[in-house]
Coordinates of C-alpha atoms in Angstrom, one line a residue:
X1 CA -11.2 -118.9 -201.7
X2 CA -11.4 -116.6 -198.7
X3 CA -13.8 -117.3 -195.9
X4 CA -16.0 -114.3 -195.1
X5 CA -17.6 -113.8 -191.7
X6 CA -20.0 -110.9 -191.3
X7 CA -21.5 -109.4 -188.2
X8 CA -24.7 -111.5 -188.2
X9 CA -22.7 -114.7 -188.6
X10 CA -20.3 -113.9 -185.8
X11 CA -23.2 -112.8 -183.6
X12 CA -24.9 -116.2 -184.3
X13 CA -21.7 -118.0 -183.4
X14 CA -21.5 -116.2 -180.1
X15 CA -25.1 -116.9 -179.4
X16 CA -24.8 -120.6 -180.2
X17 CA -21.7 -121.0 -178.1
X18 CA -23.0 -118.8 -175.3
X19 CA -21.2 -115.5 -174.6
X20 CA -19.5 -116.7 -171.4
X21 CA -18.2 -119.9 -173.1
X22 CA -17.0 -117.9 -176.1
X23 CA -15.1 -115.5 -173.9
X24 CA -13.5 -118.3 -171.9
X25 CA -12.3 -120.1 -175.0
X26 CA -11.1 -116.8 -176.6
X27 CA -9.2 -115.9 -173.4
X28 CA -7.4 -119.3 -173.7
X29 CA -6.5 -118.5 -177.3
X30 CA -5.1 -115.1 -176.3
X31 CA -3.2 -116.7 -173.4
X32 CA -1.6 -119.2 -175.8
X33 CA -0.4 -116.4 -178.1
X34 CA 1.0 -114.3 -175.3
X35 CA 3.1 -117.3 -174.3
X36 CA 4.5 -117.4 -177.8
X37 CA 5.4 -113.7 -177.6
X38 CA 8.9 -114.0 -179.0
X39 CA 7.6 -115.9 -182.1
X40 CA 5.7 -112.8 -183.4
X41 CA 6.9 -109.9 -185.5
X42 CA 5.4 -107.0 -183.6
X43 CA 4.9 -103.3 -184.1
X44 CA 2.8 -100.5 -182.6
X45 CA -0.3 -99.7 -184.7
X46 CA -0.2 -97.0 -187.3
X47 CA -2.6 -94.3 -186.5
X48 CA -4.2 -91.5 -188.5
X49 CA -5.6 -88.9 -186.1
X50 CA -8.1 -86.2 -186.8
X51 CA -10.2 -83.8 -184.7
X52 CA -13.0 -86.3 -184.9
X53 CA -11.2 -89.5 -183.9
X54 CA -8.6 -91.9 -185.1
X55 CA -8.3 -94.6 -187.8
X56 CA -5.7 -97.3 -187.2
X57 CA -4.0 -100.3 -188.8
X58 CA -2.8 -103.1 -186.5
X59 CA -0.5 -105.8 -188.0
X60 CA 1.2 -108.8 -186.5
X61 CA 2.6 -112.1 -187.7
X62 CA 4.4 -115.3 -186.8
X63 CA 6.1 -117.6 -189.3
X64 CA 2.8 -119.1 -190.3
X65 CA 0.0 -116.6 -190.2
X66 CA -0.2 -112.8 -190.8
X67 CA -3.1 -110.6 -189.6
X68 CA -4.1 -107.0 -189.6
X69 CA -7.1 -105.1 -188.2
X70 CA -8.6 -101.9 -189.5
X71 CA -10.2 -100.0 -186.6
X72 CA -11.5 -96.6 -185.8
X73 CA -12.3 -94.7 -182.7
X74 CA -14.7 -91.8 -183.1
X75 CA -16.4 -90.8 -179.8
X76 CA -18.9 -88.5 -181.6
X77 CA -20.3 -91.3 -183.8
X78 CA -23.3 -92.3 -181.6
X79 CA -24.8 -88.9 -182.2
X80 CA -25.1 -89.8 -185.9
X81 CA -26.1 -93.4 -185.4
X82 CA -22.7 -95.1 -185.7
X83 CA -20.7 -97.1 -183.2
X84 CA -17.7 -95.4 -181.6
X85 CA -15.5 -98.3 -182.7
X86 CA -15.9 -100.2 -186.0
X87 CA -13.4 -102.8 -187.3
X88 CA -12.7 -105.6 -189.7
X89 CA -9.7 -107.8 -190.1
X90 CA -7.8 -110.3 -192.3
X91 CA -5.9 -113.5 -191.6
X92 CA -3.5 -114.7 -194.3
X93 CA -0.8 -117.4 -194.9
X94 CA 2.7 -116.2 -194.6
X95 CA 4.1 -118.7 -197.0
X96 CA 1.9 -117.6 -199.9
X97 CA 0.1 -114.4 -198.8
X98 CA -3.2 -116.1 -199.5
X99 CA -6.0 -114.4 -197.5
X100 CA -7.7 -117.1 -195.5
X101 CA -10.3 -115.0 -193.6
X102 CA -12.0 -111.6 -194.0
X103 CA -14.0 -111.0 -190.8
X104 CA -15.9 -108.3 -189.0
X105 CA -14.0 -107.3 -185.9
X106 CA -16.3 -104.7 -184.3
X107 CA -18.0 -107.3 -182.1
X108 CA -14.8 -109.4 -182.0
X109 CA -12.9 -106.4 -180.7
X110 CA -15.3 -106.0 -177.8
X111 CA -15.0 -109.7 -177.0
X112 CA -11.2 -109.9 -177.2
X113 CA -10.8 -106.7 -175.1
X114 CA -13.0 -108.2 -172.4
X115 CA -11.2 -111.6 -172.6
X116 CA -7.8 -109.9 -172.3
X117 CA -9.0 -107.7 -169.4
X118 CA -10.1 -110.8 -167.4
X119 CA -7.0 -112.7 -168.3
X120 CA -4.8 -109.9 -166.9
X121 CA -7.0 -109.7 -163.8
X122 CA -6.5 -113.4 -163.1
X123 CA -2.8 -112.6 -162.6
X124 CA -3.2 -109.2 -160.9
X125 CA -6.4 -109.0 -158.9
X126 CA -6.6 -110.5 -155.3
X127 CA -7.7 -114.0 -155.2
X128 CA -11.3 -114.2 -154.1
X129 CA -12.3 -110.9 -155.7
X130 CA -16.0 -110.8 -156.1
X131 CA -17.1 -107.2 -156.6
X132 CA -16.3 -104.9 -159.5
X133 CA -17.1 -101.3 -160.2
X134 CA -17.8 -100.6 -163.9
X135 CA -17.4 -97.0 -164.9
X136 CA -18.6 -96.3 -168.4
X137 CA -21.6 -98.4 -169.4
X138 CA -21.4 -98.1 -173.2
X139 CA -20.7 -100.7 -175.9
X140 CA -17.9 -102.5 -174.1
X141 CA -19.6 -102.7 -170.7
X142 CA -21.6 -106.0 -171.1
X143 CA -18.6 -107.9 -172.4
X144 CA -16.4 -106.7 -169.5
X145 CA -19.1 -107.7 -167.0
X146 CA -19.6 -111.2 -168.5
X147 CA -15.9 -111.8 -168.9
X148 CA -15.2 -111.0 -165.2
X149 CA -18.2 -112.9 -164.1
X150 CA -17.2 -116.0 -166.1
X151 CA -13.4 -116.0 -165.6
X152 CA -13.0 -114.5 -162.1
X153 CA -16.3 -115.2 -160.4
X154 CA -17.4 -111.6 -160.0
X155 CA -20.8 -111.7 -158.3
X156 CA -21.5 -108.0 -157.6
X157 CA -21.3 -105.3 -160.3
X158 CA -21.6 -101.6 -159.3
X159 CA -22.3 -99.5 -162.4
X160 CA -22.1 -95.8 -163.2
X161 CA -22.2 -93.7 -166.3
X162 CA -22.8 -90.0 -166.8
X163 CA -25.4 -90.9 -169.3
X164 CA -28.3 -92.6 -167.4
X165 CA -29.6 -94.3 -170.6
X166 CA -26.3 -96.2 -171.0
X167 CA -26.7 -97.6 -167.5
X168 CA -30.4 -98.4 -168.3
X169 CA -29.2 -100.4 -171.3
X170 CA -26.5 -102.3 -169.3
X171 CA -28.9 -103.3 -166.6
X172 CA -31.5 -104.4 -169.1
X173 CA -29.1 -106.5 -171.1
X174 CA -27.7 -108.3 -168.1
X175 CA -30.9 -108.6 -166.0
X176 CA -31.1 -112.3 -166.6
X177 CA -27.5 -113.2 -165.9
X178 CA -27.5 -115.9 -163.2
X179 CA -25.4 -115.1 -160.1
X180 CA -24.7 -111.5 -161.0
X181 CA -26.0 -108.8 -158.7
X182 CA -26.1 -105.3 -160.2
X183 CA -26.1 -102.1 -158.2
X184 CA -26.7 -98.7 -159.8
X185 CA -24.4 -96.1 -158.2
X186 CA -25.0 -92.4 -158.0
X187 CA -21.4 -91.4 -158.6
X188 CA -17.9 -92.8 -159.5
X189 CA -16.9 -92.6 -155.9
X190 CA -19.9 -94.5 -154.7
X191 CA -19.3 -97.3 -157.3
X192 CA -15.6 -97.6 -156.5
X193 CA -15.9 -97.6 -152.7
X194 CA -15.2 -101.1 -151.4
X195 CA -14.8 -102.7 -154.9
X196 CA -12.1 -105.4 -155.4
X197 CA -11.8 -104.5 -159.1
X198 CA -12.5 -101.2 -160.9
X199 CA -13.0 -101.2 -164.7
X200 CA -13.0 -97.9 -166.5
X201 CA -14.4 -98.0 -170.1
X202 CA -15.3 -94.5 -171.1
X203 CA -15.3 -93.0 -174.6
X204 CA -14.6 -89.3 -174.4
X205 CA -11.3 -88.4 -176.2
X206 CA -9.8 -86.2 -173.5
X207 CA -7.4 -86.3 -170.6
X208 CA -9.9 -87.4 -167.9
X209 CA -9.2 -88.1 -164.3
X210 CA -12.1 -90.4 -163.5
X211 CA -10.2 -92.3 -160.8
X212 CA -8.3 -90.2 -158.3
X213 CA -5.8 -91.2 -155.6
X214 CA -8.3 -90.7 -152.8
X215 CA -10.5 -93.4 -154.3
X216 CA -7.8 -96.1 -154.0
X217 CA -8.0 -98.8 -151.4
X218 CA -5.3 -101.4 -150.5
X219 CA -5.3 -104.4 -152.8
X220 CA -7.5 -102.8 -155.5
X221 CA -7.0 -103.8 -159.1
X222 CA -7.8 -101.3 -161.9
X223 CA -8.6 -102.3 -165.4
X224 CA -8.2 -99.2 -167.5
X225 CA -9.8 -99.8 -170.9
X226 CA -10.9 -96.4 -172.2
X227 CA -7.6 -94.6 -172.5
X228 CA -6.3 -95.9 -175.8
X229 CA -4.9 -93.0 -177.9
X230 CA -2.7 -89.9 -177.4
X231 CA -4.6 -87.3 -175.4
X232 CA -7.1 -89.8 -174.0
X233 CA -6.8 -91.1 -170.4
X234 CA -9.0 -92.1 -167.4
X235 CA -6.7 -92.3 -164.4
X236 CA -5.1 -89.5 -162.4
X237 CA -1.3 -89.6 -162.7
X238 CA -1.2 -90.0 -158.9
X239 CA -3.0 -93.3 -159.2
X240 CA -0.4 -94.6 -161.6
X241 CA 2.5 -93.5 -159.4
X242 CA 1.1 -95.6 -156.5
X243 CA 0.4 -98.7 -158.5
X244 CA 2.2 -101.7 -160.2
X245 CA 1.5 -101.1 -163.9
X246 CA 1.1 -103.9 -166.5
X247 CA 0.8 -103.2 -170.2
X248 CA 0.4 -105.2 -173.4
X249 CA 3.2 -103.8 -175.5
X250 CA 5.2 -101.0 -173.9
X251 CA 6.2 -99.1 -177.1
X252 CA 2.6 -98.6 -178.0
X253 CA 1.3 -98.1 -174.4
X254 CA 3.7 -95.3 -173.7
X255 CA 2.2 -93.3 -176.6
X256 CA -1.5 -94.3 -176.2
X257 CA -2.1 -95.6 -172.7
X258 CA -2.5 -94.2 -169.3
X259 CA 1.3 -94.2 -168.9
X260 CA 1.5 -91.4 -171.6
X261 CA 1.2 -89.2 -168.5
X262 CA 4.4 -90.5 -166.9
X263 CA 8.1 -90.2 -167.6
X264 CA 9.3 -92.4 -170.5
X265 CA 11.4 -94.5 -168.1
X266 CA 8.7 -95.1 -165.6
X267 CA 8.8 -98.9 -164.9
X268 CA 6.1 -101.1 -166.4
X269 CA 5.8 -104.8 -166.9
X270 CA 4.4 -106.4 -170.1
X271 CA 1.6 -108.9 -169.7
X272 CA 3.4 -111.7 -171.5
X273 CA 6.2 -111.6 -168.9
X274 CA 3.7 -112.3 -166.1
X275 CA 1.8 -115.0 -168.0
X276 CA 5.0 -116.8 -168.9
X277 CA 6.3 -116.7 -165.3
X278 CA 9.2 -114.3 -166.1
X279 CA 7.7 -111.6 -163.8
X280 CA 5.5 -111.8 -160.8
X281 CA 1.9 -110.6 -161.0
X282 CA 0.4 -109.3 -157.7
X283 CA 3.3 -109.0 -155.3
X284 CA 1.3 -108.7 -152.0
X285 CA -2.3 -108.5 -151.0
X286 CA -2.3 -104.7 -150.3
X287 CA -0.7 -103.8 -153.6
X288 CA -2.7 -101.6 -156.0
X289 CA -2.4 -102.9 -159.6
X290 CA -3.3 -101.4 -162.9
X291 CA -3.8 -103.1 -166.3
X292 CA -3.2 -100.2 -168.7
X293 CA -5.1 -101.8 -171.7
X294 CA -4.9 -100.1 -175.1
X295 CA -5.5 -103.2 -177.2
X296 CA -2.7 -105.0 -179.1
X297 CA -2.7 -106.7 -182.5
X298 CA -1.7 -110.0 -181.0
X299 CA -5.2 -110.2 -179.3
X300 CA -6.8 -109.7 -182.7
X301 CA -4.6 -112.3 -184.3
X302 CA -5.8 -114.8 -181.7
X303 CA -9.4 -113.7 -182.2
X304 CA -9.1 -114.1 -186.0
X305 CA -7.5 -117.5 -185.7
X306 CA -10.2 -118.6 -183.3
X307 CA -13.0 -117.3 -185.5
X308 CA -11.5 -119.0 -188.6
X309 CA -11.2 -122.4 -186.8
X310 CA -14.8 -122.2 -185.6
X311 CA -16.1 -121.1 -189.0
X312 CA -14.5 -124.0 -190.8
X313 CA -15.6 -126.5 -188.1
X314 CA -19.2 -125.3 -188.1
X315 CA -19.5 -124.5 -191.8
X316 CA -20.1 -120.8 -191.1
X317 CA -19.6 -117.9 -193.4
X318 CA -19.3 -117.6 -197.2
X319 CA -16.4 -118.2 -199.6
X320 CA -15.3 -115.1 -201.5
X321 CA -13.3 -115.0 -204.8
X322 CA -11.3 -112.2 -203.3
X323 CA -8.1 -113.0 -205.1
X324 CA -7.4 -115.1 -208.2
X325 CA -6.7 -118.8 -207.3
X326 CA -7.5 -120.7 -210.5
X327 CA -6.4 -120.5 -214.1
X328 CA -3.0 -119.2 -215.3
X329 CA -1.7 -117.1 -212.4
X330 CA 0.4 -115.1 -214.9
X331 CA -2.5 -114.1 -217.2
X332 CA -4.5 -111.6 -215.1
X333 CA -5.6 -109.7 -218.2
X334 CA -7.0 -112.9 -219.8
X335 CA -8.9 -113.5 -216.6
X336 CA -10.5 -110.1 -216.9
X337 CA -11.6 -110.8 -220.5
X338 CA -13.1 -114.2 -219.5
X339 CA -15.1 -112.5 -216.8
X340 CA -16.3 -109.9 -219.2
X341 CA -17.5 -112.6 -221.6
X342 CA -19.5 -114.2 -218.9
X343 CA -21.1 -110.9 -218.0
X344 CA -22.1 -110.2 -221.6

C-alpha cells in the first residue's frame, strides 16, 4: 500500500510539531542529504514553459529511494483564486519501484525552501546577524521569517511588498511570534538599509532588479528566492558581480537562477561543498554573499523522507491501493475482472 498525505494532514502535523520545530528538523534532514551529495543521481528539472507560467518535474534518487516532484509556477494564479505554486510528490523504493508515499508538496515546498535558505545563511551570513529585510510578502514570506528566526536568531524583520495587503497578511500571521519585532517599510531601500540579511521572495515572472548595487552594505547576505526560472530574476547583475555566490546545483541554477544574467564561466560554489567543508563559506566579515536559491530536487527528497517517517511514526495519512500488491502479479486482467465482480 502507498501512504497518502494530503494538505490538511500535513498542516496538522506542522501544527502539532510547531512550525519552528518542524523547520529545524527539516533543515537537519536537508543538511544530511547535502552531505551525501555524491550518493545521488542528480539532474536539472524538466520544465514546460508557457506564457502563463511553468510546469516542472524534479527527480532524484540514491541507491535506496527515488523521488520526484510535480510543481508549477504561475504568477497570475492568485487573480483566479489559485496559489502561484502547487505541488505533489512521490517517494518510491529503488529496489522494487514500489511507491511508498504520495504527498502534497505545496506546503512542504514552502517549508523546505525556507529551511534550505536558513541552512545556507548559517554558513554565509555574519555570525550575530539579527535583522532581516523581507522583500515580497506573499505565500513564502511567513516560512522564511520563521526559519530565520528559529535557526539564526533573527529578531527584527523589516518587510515590504508592492501589494500592501500582502504585508497586512504577513504582519497579521506573525503578530504573536515571541521575540520577533516586525517593521513595515515604505520602500525596498528603506527595508534593506542596515539589514544583516536580505531575502527577496517576489513572484513576478520578469527580469526584475529589486536589489541594486547602491543598496549593498559590507557583510550583507542576500537570500534570493524568487528568481527560479528562465527570464525571472530579482538582483541587479552588478550585485552579483560584487558578491560570493552560492547555488544548489550549478547546471540548473545557470539556466534558472540569478546567475543566468552572468557569463557561463562565472565562478559559483555549490552549497554541498560548503556544508561538507570542501569550500569555505563566508571568507571575511565585510564580504557580500548571495544564496541564489532556485529549489533543487534533493531538498524535496529530504522533505518526502521526513514526512514519510513522521506519518508512519504518528499513524498519519491513509493507505491507497495505488498499485497492485496482492494476488498473482502476472494476472492484471484477472484482477480487473475480480474488481468488476465486486462492483456488480
